[in-house]
JSON list of C-alpha atoms in Angstrom, two decimals:
[
{"chain": "S", "resi": 1, "resn": "MET", "atom": "CA", "xyz": [4.74, -30.32, 31.07]},
{"chain": "S", "resi": 2, "resn": "THR", "atom": "CA", "xyz": [7.69, -32.18, 31.93]},
{"chain": "S", "resi": 3, "resn": "THR", "atom": "CA", "xyz": [7.96, -35.89, 30.71]},
{"chain": "S", "resi": 4, "resn": "VAL", "atom": "CA", "xyz": [10.07, -38.67, 32.42]},
{"chain": "S", "resi": 5, "resn": "LEU", "atom": "CA", "xyz": [11.33, -41.88, 31.69]},
{"chain": "S", "resi": 6, "resn": "ILE", "atom": "CA", "xyz": [12.02, -43.87, 34.74]},
{"chain": "S", "resi": 7, "resn": "ALA", "atom": "CA", "xyz": [14.82, -46.48, 34.42]},
{"chain": "S", "resi": 8, "resn": "ASP", "atom": "CA", "xyz": [15.40, -48.94, 37.35]},
{"chain": "S", "resi": 9, "resn": "ASP", "atom": "CA", "xyz": [15.60, -52.53, 37.80]},
{"chain": "S", "resi": 10, "resn": "GLN", "atom": "CA", "xyz": [13.21, -52.41, 41.02]},
{"chain": "S", "resi": 11, "resn": "SER", "atom": "CA", "xyz": [9.62, -52.75, 40.42]},
{"chain": "S", "resi": 12, "resn": "LEU", "atom": "CA", "xyz": [8.60, -51.35, 43.72]},
{"chain": "S", "resi": 13, "resn": "GLN", "atom": "CA", "xyz": [11.03, -48.25, 43.40]},
{"chain": "S", "resi": 14, "resn": "ARG", "atom": "CA", "xyz": [9.51, -47.57, 39.63]},
{"chain": "S", "resi": 15, "resn": "PHE", "atom": "CA", "xyz": [5.93, -47.61, 41.36]},
{"chain": "S", "resi": 16, "resn": "GLY", "atom": "CA", "xyz": [7.01, -45.51, 43.93]},
{"chain": "S", "resi": 17, "resn": "PHE", "atom": "CA", "xyz": [8.81, -42.89, 41.75]},
{"chain": "S", "resi": 18, "resn": "ARG", "atom": "CA", "xyz": [5.77, -43.15, 39.13]},
{"chain": "S", "resi": 19, "resn": "MET", "atom": "CA", "xyz": [3.23, -42.51, 41.99]},
{"chain": "S", "resi": 20, "resn": "LEU", "atom": "CA", "xyz": [5.18, -39.18, 42.91]},
{"chain": "S", "resi": 21, "resn": "LEU", "atom": "CA", "xyz": [5.82, -37.89, 39.58]},
{"chain": "S", "resi": 22, "resn": "GLU", "atom": "CA", "xyz": [2.10, -38.51, 38.51]},
{"chain": "S", "resi": 23, "resn": "SER", "atom": "CA", "xyz": [0.84, -36.51, 41.60]},
{"chain": "S", "resi": 24, "resn": "GLN", "atom": "CA", "xyz": [2.29, -33.55, 40.19]},
{"chain": "S", "resi": 25, "resn": "ASP", "atom": "CA", "xyz": [0.37, -31.09, 37.83]},
{"chain": "S", "resi": 26, "resn": "ASP", "atom": "CA", "xyz": [3.49, -30.56, 35.53]},
{"chain": "S", "resi": 27, "resn": "MET", "atom": "CA", "xyz": [4.83, -33.92, 35.01]},
{"chain": "S", "resi": 28, "resn": "THR", "atom": "CA", "xyz": [3.79, -36.90, 33.45]},
{"chain": "S", "resi": 29, "resn": "VAL", "atom": "CA", "xyz": [5.64, -40.42, 33.09]},
{"chain": "S", "resi": 30, "resn": "LEU", "atom": "CA", "xyz": [6.01, -41.95, 29.54]},
{"chain": "S", "resi": 31, "resn": "GLY", "atom": "CA", "xyz": [7.36, -45.12, 30.65]},
{"chain": "S", "resi": 32, "resn": "GLU", "atom": "CA", "xyz": [9.31, -47.50, 32.94]},
{"chain": "S", "resi": 33, "resn": "ALA", "atom": "CA", "xyz": [12.59, -49.38, 31.87]},
{"chain": "S", "resi": 34, "resn": "ALA", "atom": "CA", "xyz": [14.00, -51.95, 34.04]},
{"chain": "S", "resi": 35, "resn": "ASN", "atom": "CA", "xyz": [17.56, -51.96, 32.26]},
{"chain": "S", "resi": 36, "resn": "GLY", "atom": "CA", "xyz": [19.96, -49.79, 30.41]},
{"chain": "S", "resi": 37, "resn": "SER", "atom": "CA", "xyz": [19.04, -51.30, 27.06]},
{"chain": "S", "resi": 38, "resn": "GLU", "atom": "CA", "xyz": [15.33, -50.71, 27.68]},
{"chain": "S", "resi": 39, "resn": "ALA", "atom": "CA", "xyz": [16.13, -47.11, 28.73]},
{"chain": "S", "resi": 40, "resn": "ILE", "atom": "CA", "xyz": [18.06, -46.60, 25.36]},
{"chain": "S", "resi": 41, "resn": "ARG", "atom": "CA", "xyz": [15.17, -48.17, 23.11]},
{"chain": "S", "resi": 42, "resn": "MET", "atom": "CA", "xyz": [12.28, -46.10, 24.97]},
{"chain": "S", "resi": 43, "resn": "THR", "atom": "CA", "xyz": [14.17, -42.73, 24.85]},
{"chain": "S", "resi": 44, "resn": "ALA", "atom": "CA", "xyz": [14.45, -43.04, 21.26]},
{"chain": "S", "resi": 45, "resn": "GLU", "atom": "CA", "xyz": [11.07, -43.67, 20.79]},
{"chain": "S", "resi": 46, "resn": "LEU", "atom": "CA", "xyz": [9.46, -41.43, 23.40]},
{"chain": "S", "resi": 47, "resn": "SER", "atom": "CA", "xyz": [11.71, -38.62, 23.56]},
{"chain": "S", "resi": 48, "resn": "PRO", "atom": "CA", "xyz": [11.29, -37.86, 27.30]},
{"chain": "S", "resi": 49, "resn": "ASP", "atom": "CA", "xyz": [12.57, -34.41, 28.74]},
{"chain": "S", "resi": 50, "resn": "VAL", "atom": "CA", "xyz": [14.26, -36.39, 31.52]},
{"chain": "S", "resi": 51, "resn": "VAL", "atom": "CA", "xyz": [15.47, -39.85, 32.39]},
{"chain": "S", "resi": 52, "resn": "LEU", "atom": "CA", "xyz": [15.48, -40.86, 35.87]},
{"chain": "S", "resi": 53, "resn": "MET", "atom": "CA", "xyz": [18.32, -43.22, 35.62]},
{"chain": "S", "resi": 54, "resn": "ASP", "atom": "CA", "xyz": [19.66, -46.11, 37.98]},
{"chain": "S", "resi": 55, "resn": "VAL", "atom": "CA", "xyz": [23.10, -46.77, 37.96]},
{"chain": "S", "resi": 56, "resn": "ARG", "atom": "CA", "xyz": [23.21, -50.50, 38.90]},
{"chain": "S", "resi": 57, "resn": "MET", "atom": "CA", "xyz": [20.85, -52.48, 36.29]},
{"chain": "S", "resi": 58, "resn": "PRO", "atom": "CA", "xyz": [21.31, -56.04, 34.94]},
{"chain": "S", "resi": 59, "resn": "GLY", "atom": "CA", "xyz": [22.87, -56.00, 31.61]},
{"chain": "S", "resi": 60, "resn": "LEU", "atom": "CA", "xyz": [23.80, -52.67, 30.20]},
{"chain": "S", "resi": 61, "resn": "ASP", "atom": "CA", "xyz": [24.03, -50.57, 33.44]},
{"chain": "S", "resi": 62, "resn": "GLY", "atom": "CA", "xyz": [22.97, -46.85, 33.81]},
{"chain": "S", "resi": 63, "resn": "ILE", "atom": "CA", "xyz": [26.39, -45.51, 33.26]},
{"chain": "S", "resi": 64, "resn": "GLU", "atom": "CA", "xyz": [26.70, -46.83, 29.62]},
{"chain": "S", "resi": 65, "resn": "ALA", "atom": "CA", "xyz": [23.03, -46.14, 28.61]},
{"chain": "S", "resi": 66, "resn": "THR", "atom": "CA", "xyz": [23.46, -42.26, 29.83]},
{"chain": "S", "resi": 67, "resn": "ARG", "atom": "CA", "xyz": [26.58, -42.07, 27.61]},
{"chain": "S", "resi": 68, "resn": "ARG", "atom": "CA", "xyz": [24.45, -43.65, 24.48]},
{"chain": "S", "resi": 69, "resn": "ILE", "atom": "CA", "xyz": [21.63, -41.38, 25.23]},
{"chain": "S", "resi": 70, "resn": "THR", "atom": "CA", "xyz": [23.50, -38.19, 25.62]},
{"chain": "S", "resi": 71, "resn": "ALA", "atom": "CA", "xyz": [25.77, -39.20, 22.51]},
{"chain": "S", "resi": 72, "resn": "SER", "atom": "CA", "xyz": [22.72, -39.48, 20.50]},
{"chain": "S", "resi": 73, "resn": "GLY", "atom": "CA", "xyz": [22.30, -35.96, 20.37]},
{"chain": "S", "resi": 74, "resn": "ASP", "atom": "CA", "xyz": [18.46, -36.15, 21.61]},
{"chain": "S", "resi": 75, "resn": "ARG", "atom": "CA", "xyz": [17.42, -33.11, 23.74]},
{"chain": "S", "resi": 76, "resn": "THR", "atom": "CA", "xyz": [16.95, -35.68, 26.69]},
{"chain": "S", "resi": 77, "resn": "ARG", "atom": "CA", "xyz": [18.74, -34.96, 29.67]},
{"chain": "S", "resi": 78, "resn": "VAL", "atom": "CA", "xyz": [19.70, -37.71, 32.43]},
{"chain": "S", "resi": 79, "resn": "LEU", "atom": "CA", "xyz": [19.22, -37.78, 36.24]},
{"chain": "S", "resi": 80, "resn": "ILE", "atom": "CA", "xyz": [21.32, -40.31, 37.53]},
{"chain": "S", "resi": 81, "resn": "LEU", "atom": "CA", "xyz": [20.24, -41.92, 40.76]},
{"chain": "S", "resi": 82, "resn": "THR", "atom": "CA", "xyz": [22.88, -43.30, 43.24]},
{"chain": "S", "resi": 83, "resn": "THR", "atom": "CA", "xyz": [22.53, -45.21, 46.61]},
{"chain": "S", "resi": 84, "resn": "PHE", "atom": "CA", "xyz": [25.18, -43.33, 48.21]},
{"chain": "S", "resi": 85, "resn": "ASP", "atom": "CA", "xyz": [26.08, -39.51, 47.48]},
{"chain": "S", "resi": 86, "resn": "LEU", "atom": "CA", "xyz": [29.78, -40.36, 46.88]},
{"chain": "S", "resi": 87, "resn": "ASP", "atom": "CA", "xyz": [29.40, -43.25, 44.83]},
{"chain": "S", "resi": 88, "resn": "GLU", "atom": "CA", "xyz": [32.03, -43.65, 42.33]},
{"chain": "S", "resi": 89, "resn": "TYR", "atom": "CA", "xyz": [29.73, -44.35, 39.80]},
{"chain": "S", "resi": 90, "resn": "ALA", "atom": "CA", "xyz": [27.68, -41.01, 40.23]},
{"chain": "S", "resi": 91, "resn": "TYR", "atom": "CA", "xyz": [30.94, -39.44, 38.88]},
{"chain": "S", "resi": 92, "resn": "ALA", "atom": "CA", "xyz": [31.16, -41.74, 35.84]},
{"chain": "S", "resi": 93, "resn": "GLY", "atom": "CA", "xyz": [27.66, -40.95, 35.20]},
{"chain": "S", "resi": 94, "resn": "LEU", "atom": "CA", "xyz": [28.50, -37.25, 35.15]},
{"chain": "S", "resi": 95, "resn": "ARG", "atom": "CA", "xyz": [31.35, -37.91, 32.85]},
{"chain": "S", "resi": 96, "resn": "ALA", "atom": "CA", "xyz": [29.13, -39.88, 30.50]},
{"chain": "S", "resi": 97, "resn": "GLY", "atom": "CA", "xyz": [27.04, -36.88, 30.08]},
{"chain": "S", "resi": 98, "resn": "ALA", "atom": "CA", "xyz": [24.37, -36.83, 32.93]},
{"chain": "S", "resi": 99, "resn": "SER", "atom": "CA", "xyz": [23.01, -33.35, 33.88]},
{"chain": "S", "resi": 100, "resn": "GLY", "atom": "CA", "xyz": [23.22, -34.36, 37.78]},
{"chain": "S", "resi": 101, "resn": "PHE", "atom": "CA", "xyz": [22.44, -36.95, 40.33]},
{"chain": "S", "resi": 102, "resn": "LEU", "atom": "CA", "xyz": [20.68, -37.66, 43.24]},
{"chain": "S", "resi": 103, "resn": "VAL", "atom": "CA", "xyz": [20.52, -40.14, 45.95]},
{"chain": "S", "resi": 104, "resn": "LYS", "atom": "CA", "xyz": [17.72, -42.37, 46.10]},
{"chain": "S", "resi": 105, "resn": "ASP", "atom": "CA", "xyz": [16.54, -41.69, 49.51]},
{"chain": "S", "resi": 106, "resn": "ALA", "atom": "CA", "xyz": [16.35, -38.15, 48.69]},
{"chain": "S", "resi": 107, "resn": "GLN", "atom": "CA", "xyz": [13.25, -36.29, 49.86]},
{"chain": "S", "resi": 108, "resn": "PRO", "atom": "CA", "xyz": [10.33, -36.08, 47.35]},
{"chain": "S", "resi": 109, "resn": "GLU", "atom": "CA", "xyz": [10.79, -32.47, 46.95]},
{"chain": "S", "resi": 110, "resn": "GLU", "atom": "CA", "xyz": [14.49, -32.92, 46.21]},
{"chain": "S", "resi": 111, "resn": "LEU", "atom": "CA", "xyz": [13.93, -35.35, 43.61]},
{"chain": "S", "resi": 112, "resn": "LEU", "atom": "CA", "xyz": [10.67, -33.31, 42.13]},
{"chain": "S", "resi": 113, "resn": "SER", "atom": "CA", "xyz": [12.93, -30.07, 42.19]},
{"chain": "S", "resi": 114, "resn": "GLY", "atom": "CA", "xyz": [15.79, -31.93, 40.92]},
{"chain": "S", "resi": 115, "resn": "ILE", "atom": "CA", "xyz": [13.77, -33.20, 37.76]},
{"chain": "S", "resi": 116, "resn": "ARG", "atom": "CA", "xyz": [12.59, -29.86, 37.22]},
{"chain": "S", "resi": 117, "resn": "ALA", "atom": "CA", "xyz": [15.83, -28.12, 37.34]},
{"chain": "S", "resi": 118, "resn": "VAL", "atom": "CA", "xyz": [17.28, -30.95, 34.79]},
{"chain": "S", "resi": 119, "resn": "ALA", "atom": "CA", "xyz": [14.45, -30.36, 32.39]},
{"chain": "S", "resi": 120, "resn": "THR", "atom": "CA", "xyz": [15.09, -26.55, 32.15]},
{"chain": "S", "resi": 121, "resn": "GLY", "atom": "CA", "xyz": [18.76, -27.20, 31.48]},
{"chain": "S", "resi": 122, "resn": "ASP", "atom": "CA", "xyz": [20.15, -26.49, 35.07]},
{"chain": "S", "resi": 123, "resn": "ALA", "atom": "CA", "xyz": [22.16, -28.92, 36.94]},
{"chain": "S", "resi": 124, "resn": "VAL", "atom": "CA", "xyz": [21.06, -30.58, 39.93]},
{"chain": "S", "resi": 125, "resn": "VAL", "atom": "CA", "xyz": [24.10, -31.25, 42.04]},
{"chain": "S", "resi": 126, "resn": "ALA", "atom": "CA", "xyz": [25.06, -28.21, 44.65]},
{"chain": "S", "resi": 127, "resn": "PRO", "atom": "CA", "xyz": [28.49, -26.77, 44.00]},
{"chain": "S", "resi": 128, "resn": "SER", "atom": "CA", "xyz": [29.88, -27.91, 47.51]},
{"chain": "S", "resi": 129, "resn": "LEU", "atom": "CA", "xyz": [28.79, -31.48, 46.98]},
{"chain": "S", "resi": 130, "resn": "THR", "atom": "CA", "xyz": [30.04, -31.21, 43.33]},
{"chain": "S", "resi": 131, "resn": "ARG", "atom": "CA", "xyz": [33.47, -30.40, 44.65]},
{"chain": "S", "resi": 132, "resn": "ARG", "atom": "CA", "xyz": [33.43, -33.45, 46.82]},
{"chain": "S", "resi": 133, "resn": "LEU", "atom": "CA", "xyz": [32.29, -35.59, 43.95]},
{"chain": "S", "resi": 134, "resn": "LEU", "atom": "CA", "xyz": [35.21, -34.58, 41.82]},
{"chain": "S", "resi": 135, "resn": "ASP", "atom": "CA", "xyz": [37.85, -34.26, 44.82]},
{"chain": "S", "resi": 136, "resn": "ALA", "atom": "CA", "xyz": [37.13, -37.83, 45.37]},
{"chain": "S", "resi": 137, "resn": "TYR", "atom": "CA", "xyz": [36.68, -39.23, 41.95]},
{"chain": "S", "resi": 138, "resn": "VAL", "atom": "CA", "xyz": [38.62, -37.25, 39.42]},
{"chain": "S", "resi": 139, "resn": "HIS", "atom": "CA", "xyz": [40.76, -39.49, 37.14]},
{"chain": "S", "resi": 140, "resn": "HIS", "atom": "CA", "xyz": [42.68, -36.95, 34.80]},
{"chain": "S", "resi": 141, "resn": "LEU", "atom": "CA", "xyz": [45.00, -34.80, 36.82]},
{"chain": "S", "resi": 142, "resn": "PRO", "atom": "CA", "xyz": [48.18, -33.07, 35.78]},
{"chain": "S", "resi": 143, "resn": "LYS", "atom": "CA", "xyz": [51.00, -35.19, 36.39]},
{"chain": "S", "resi": 144, "resn": "GLN", "atom": "CA", "xyz": [53.20, -34.50, 39.73]},
{"chain": "S", "resi": 145, "resn": "ASN", "atom": "CA", "xyz": [56.96, -34.57, 39.78]},
{"chain": "S", "resi": 146, "resn": "PRO", "atom": "CA", "xyz": [58.77, -36.16, 42.57]},
{"chain": "S", "resi": 147, "resn": "ALA", "atom": "CA", "xyz": [58.90, -32.81, 44.58]},
{"chain": "S", "resi": 148, "resn": "GLY", "atom": "CA", "xyz": [55.23, -32.73, 44.53]},
{"chain": "S", "resi": 149, "resn": "THR", "atom": "CA", "xyz": [54.75, -29.74, 42.22]},
{"chain": "S", "resi": 150, "resn": "GLN", "atom": "CA", "xyz": [52.78, -29.48, 39.39]},
{"chain": "S", "resi": 151, "resn": "GLU", "atom": "CA", "xyz": [54.26, -30.16, 35.97]},
{"chain": "S", "resi": 152, "resn": "PRO", "atom": "CA", "xyz": [53.41, -27.62, 33.18]},
{"chain": "S", "resi": 153, "resn": "THR", "atom": "CA", "xyz": [50.77, -29.07, 30.97]},
{"chain": "S", "resi": 154, "resn": "PRO", "atom": "CA", "xyz": [49.70, -27.68, 27.31]},
{"chain": "S", "resi": 155, "resn": "MET", "atom": "CA", "xyz": [46.19, -25.73, 27.43]},
{"chain": "S", "resi": 156, "resn": "ASP", "atom": "CA", "xyz": [43.17, -28.03, 26.84]},
{"chain": "S", "resi": 157, "resn": "PRO", "atom": "CA", "xyz": [42.05, -26.80, 23.38]},
{"chain": "S", "resi": 158, "resn": "ARG", "atom": "CA", "xyz": [38.56, -26.45, 24.72]},
{"chain": "S", "resi": 159, "resn": "LEU", "atom": "CA", "xyz": [39.76, -23.66, 26.45]},
{"chain": "S", "resi": 160, "resn": "ALA", "atom": "CA", "xyz": [41.14, -21.78, 23.49]},
{"chain": "S", "resi": 161, "resn": "PRO", "atom": "CA", "xyz": [37.97, -19.97, 22.71]},
{"chain": "S", "resi": 162, "resn": "LEU", "atom": "CA", "xyz": [37.45, -18.58, 26.11]},
{"chain": "S", "resi": 163, "resn": "THR", "atom": "CA", "xyz": [38.71, -15.03, 27.01]},
{"chain": "S", "resi": 164, "resn": "ASP", "atom": "CA", "xyz": [40.84, -14.26, 30.00]},
{"chain": "S", "resi": 165, "resn": "ARG", "atom": "CA", "xyz": [37.71, -13.50, 32.15]},
{"chain": "S", "resi": 166, "resn": "GLU", "atom": "CA", "xyz": [35.82, -16.42, 30.62]},
{"chain": "S", "resi": 167, "resn": "ARG", "atom": "CA", "xyz": [38.56, -18.92, 31.81]},
{"chain": "S", "resi": 168, "resn": "GLU", "atom": "CA", "xyz": [39.07, -17.19, 35.25]},
{"chain": "S", "resi": 169, "resn": "ILE", "atom": "CA", "xyz": [35.13, -17.73, 35.91]},
{"chain": "S", "resi": 170, "resn": "LEU", "atom": "CA", "xyz": [35.30, -21.23, 34.63]},
{"chain": "S", "resi": 171, "resn": "THR", "atom": "CA", "xyz": [38.12, -21.90, 37.19]},
{"chain": "S", "resi": 172, "resn": "VAL", "atom": "CA", "xyz": [36.27, -20.52, 40.12]},
{"chain": "S", "resi": 173, "resn": "ILE", "atom": "CA", "xyz": [32.86, -22.21, 38.84]},
{"chain": "S", "resi": 174, "resn": "GLY", "atom": "CA", "xyz": [35.22, -25.62, 38.96]},
{"chain": "S", "resi": 175, "resn": "GLN", "atom": "CA", "xyz": [36.17, -24.34, 42.43]},
{"chain": "S", "resi": 176, "resn": "GLY", "atom": "CA", "xyz": [32.25, -24.35, 43.48]},
{"chain": "S", "resi": 177, "resn": "TRP", "atom": "CA", "xyz": [31.47, -20.69, 43.73]},
{"chain": "S", "resi": 178, "resn": "THR", "atom": "CA", "xyz": [28.06, -20.00, 43.11]},
{"chain": "S", "resi": 179, "resn": "ASN", "atom": "CA", "xyz": [26.84, -16.93, 40.82]},
{"chain": "S", "resi": 180, "resn": "THR", "atom": "CA", "xyz": [26.29, -14.85, 43.55]},
{"chain": "S", "resi": 181, "resn": "GLU", "atom": "CA", "xyz": [29.65, -15.63, 45.15]},
{"chain": "S", "resi": 182, "resn": "ILE", "atom": "CA", "xyz": [31.38, -14.99, 41.83]},
{"chain": "S", "resi": 183, "resn": "ALA", "atom": "CA", "xyz": [29.56, -11.71, 41.38]},
{"chain": "S", "resi": 184, "resn": "THR", "atom": "CA", "xyz": [30.70, -10.62, 44.94]},
{"chain": "S", "resi": 185, "resn": "ARG", "atom": "CA", "xyz": [34.18, -11.48, 44.78]},
{"chain": "S", "resi": 186, "resn": "LEU", "atom": "CA", "xyz": [35.02, -10.47, 41.48]},
{"chain": "S", "resi": 187, "resn": "HIS", "atom": "CA", "xyz": [32.86, -7.33, 41.73]},
{"chain": "S", "resi": 188, "resn": "LEU", "atom": "CA", "xyz": [30.74, -8.10, 38.71]},
{"chain": "S", "resi": 189, "resn": "ALA", "atom": "CA", "xyz": [26.77, -7.91, 38.26]},
{"chain": "S", "resi": 190, "resn": "GLU", "atom": "CA", "xyz": [25.20, -11.07, 38.68]},
{"chain": "S", "resi": 191, "resn": "SER", "atom": "CA", "xyz": [23.62, -10.76, 35.35]},
{"chain": "S", "resi": 192, "resn": "THR", "atom": "CA", "xyz": [27.05, -10.23, 33.83]},
{"chain": "S", "resi": 193, "resn": "VAL", "atom": "CA", "xyz": [28.07, -13.37, 35.80]},
{"chain": "S", "resi": 194, "resn": "LYS", "atom": "CA", "xyz": [25.16, -15.23, 34.17]},
{"chain": "S", "resi": 195, "resn": "THR", "atom": "CA", "xyz": [26.20, -14.07, 30.64]},
{"chain": "S", "resi": 196, "resn": "HIS", "atom": "CA", "xyz": [29.48, -14.89, 30.93]},
{"chain": "S", "resi": 197, "resn": "VAL", "atom": "CA", "xyz": [28.47, -18.34, 32.38]},
{"chain": "S", "resi": 198, "resn": "GLY", "atom": "CA", "xyz": [26.09, -18.73, 29.30]},
{"chain": "S", "resi": 199, "resn": "ARG", "atom": "CA", "xyz": [29.08, -17.97, 27.04]},
{"chain": "S", "resi": 200, "resn": "ILE", "atom": "CA", "xyz": [31.22, -20.53, 28.59]},
{"chain": "S", "resi": 201, "resn": "LEU", "atom": "CA", "xyz": [29.01, -23.14, 28.45]},
{"chain": "S", "resi": 202, "resn": "ALA", "atom": "CA", "xyz": [28.27, -22.36, 24.52]},
{"chain": "S", "resi": 203, "resn": "LYS", "atom": "CA", "xyz": [31.84, -22.11, 23.73]},
{"chain": "S", "resi": 204, "resn": "THR", "atom": "CA", "xyz": [33.11, -25.42, 25.37]},
{"chain": "S", "resi": 205, "resn": "ASN", "atom": "CA", "xyz": [30.01, -27.28, 24.11]},
{"chain": "S", "resi": 206, "resn": "SER", "atom": "CA", "xyz": [29.30, -28.18, 27.87]},
{"chain": "S", "resi": 207, "resn": "ARG", "atom": "CA", "xyz": [25.70, -29.20, 28.52]},
{"chain": "S", "resi": 208, "resn": "ASP", "atom": "CA", "xyz": [25.42, -27.61, 31.98]},
{"chain": "S", "resi": 209, "resn": "ARG", "atom": "CA", "xyz": [27.13, -26.45, 34.49]},
{"chain": "S", "resi": 210, "resn": "ILE", "atom": "CA", "xyz": [28.36, -29.71, 35.94]},
{"chain": "S", "resi": 211, "resn": "GLN", "atom": "CA", "xyz": [29.94, -30.46, 32.64]},
{"chain": "S", "resi": 212, "resn": "ALA", "atom": "CA", "xyz": [31.77, -27.12, 32.87]},
{"chain": "S", "resi": 213, "resn": "VAL", "atom": "CA", "xyz": [33.11, -28.33, 36.11]},
{"chain": "S", "resi": 214, "resn": "ILE", "atom": "CA", "xyz": [34.45, -31.62, 34.93]},
{"chain": "S", "resi": 215, "resn": "LEU", "atom": "CA", "xyz": [36.18, -29.21, 32.08]},
{"chain": "S", "resi": 216, "resn": "ALA", "atom": "CA", "xyz": [37.67, -27.30, 34.45]},
{"chain": "S", "resi": 217, "resn": "TYR", "atom": "CA", "xyz": [39.06, -30.48, 36.41]},
{"chain": "S", "resi": 218, "resn": "ASP", "atom": "CA", "xyz": [40.08, -32.29, 33.22]},
{"chain": "S", "resi": 219, "resn": "ALA", "atom": "CA", "xyz": [41.94, -29.28, 31.77]},
{"chain": "S", "resi": 220, "resn": "GLY", "atom": "CA", "xyz": [43.84, -28.54, 34.79]},
{"chain": "S", "resi": 221, "resn": "LEU", "atom": "CA", "xyz": [42.37, -25.34, 35.87]},
{"chain": "S", "resi": 222, "resn": "VAL", "atom": "CA", "xyz": [41.43, -26.89, 39.19]},
{"chain": "S", "resi": 223, "resn": "ILE", "atom": "CA", "xyz": [43.43, -29.27, 41.10]},
{"chain": "S", "resi": 224, "resn": "PRO", "atom": "CA", "xyz": [41.68, -31.76, 43.84]},
{"chain": "S", "resi": 225, "resn": "SER", "atom": "CA", "xyz": [42.53, -30.96, 47.36]}
]
């Protein structure tokens, strides 16, 4: 049974989400929070599998609430809700530790599958959408010299534990490749790719694939187009 906390400042939206989630045999809503502070407190008390987190809330917003929840070390994962699919706050939410984001007008099936994916440790954002998001809002890029070429940068220490093959796979994960595409293009078995991805997540302390994508950008393995 997947347990969910709904954090949204609109009571009608919370009611709608609750009705949808509780219509599922494998989901239950533990509570509702109207702002970020309530979300943090109720997460600590109830320890839900997933927090469905709105971005814009009075007082403490969803971004800071996400940061504090994920920093606590609790097993709870956060799924960000945003009004637009390229909202700058969605990127900030991912950097704060969220496991993905969905737009508020997503189809019910998308919302439900997204919650289930996050609850099992997967990421919600499709690779192509992840790339669009990060291309638009990545903030920590390697500096460019006047000629427009990339200056050399020291290797990010988070990459040090990775083998050459793992670094290669992390790079193409950051470019939006799926496991199937990695297997096909690098001539590997898909099971081998999954093993590599698991090791990359463990070695870099990435919560999920989205956090690995952000690392690839932060470390300069991938440069936004």
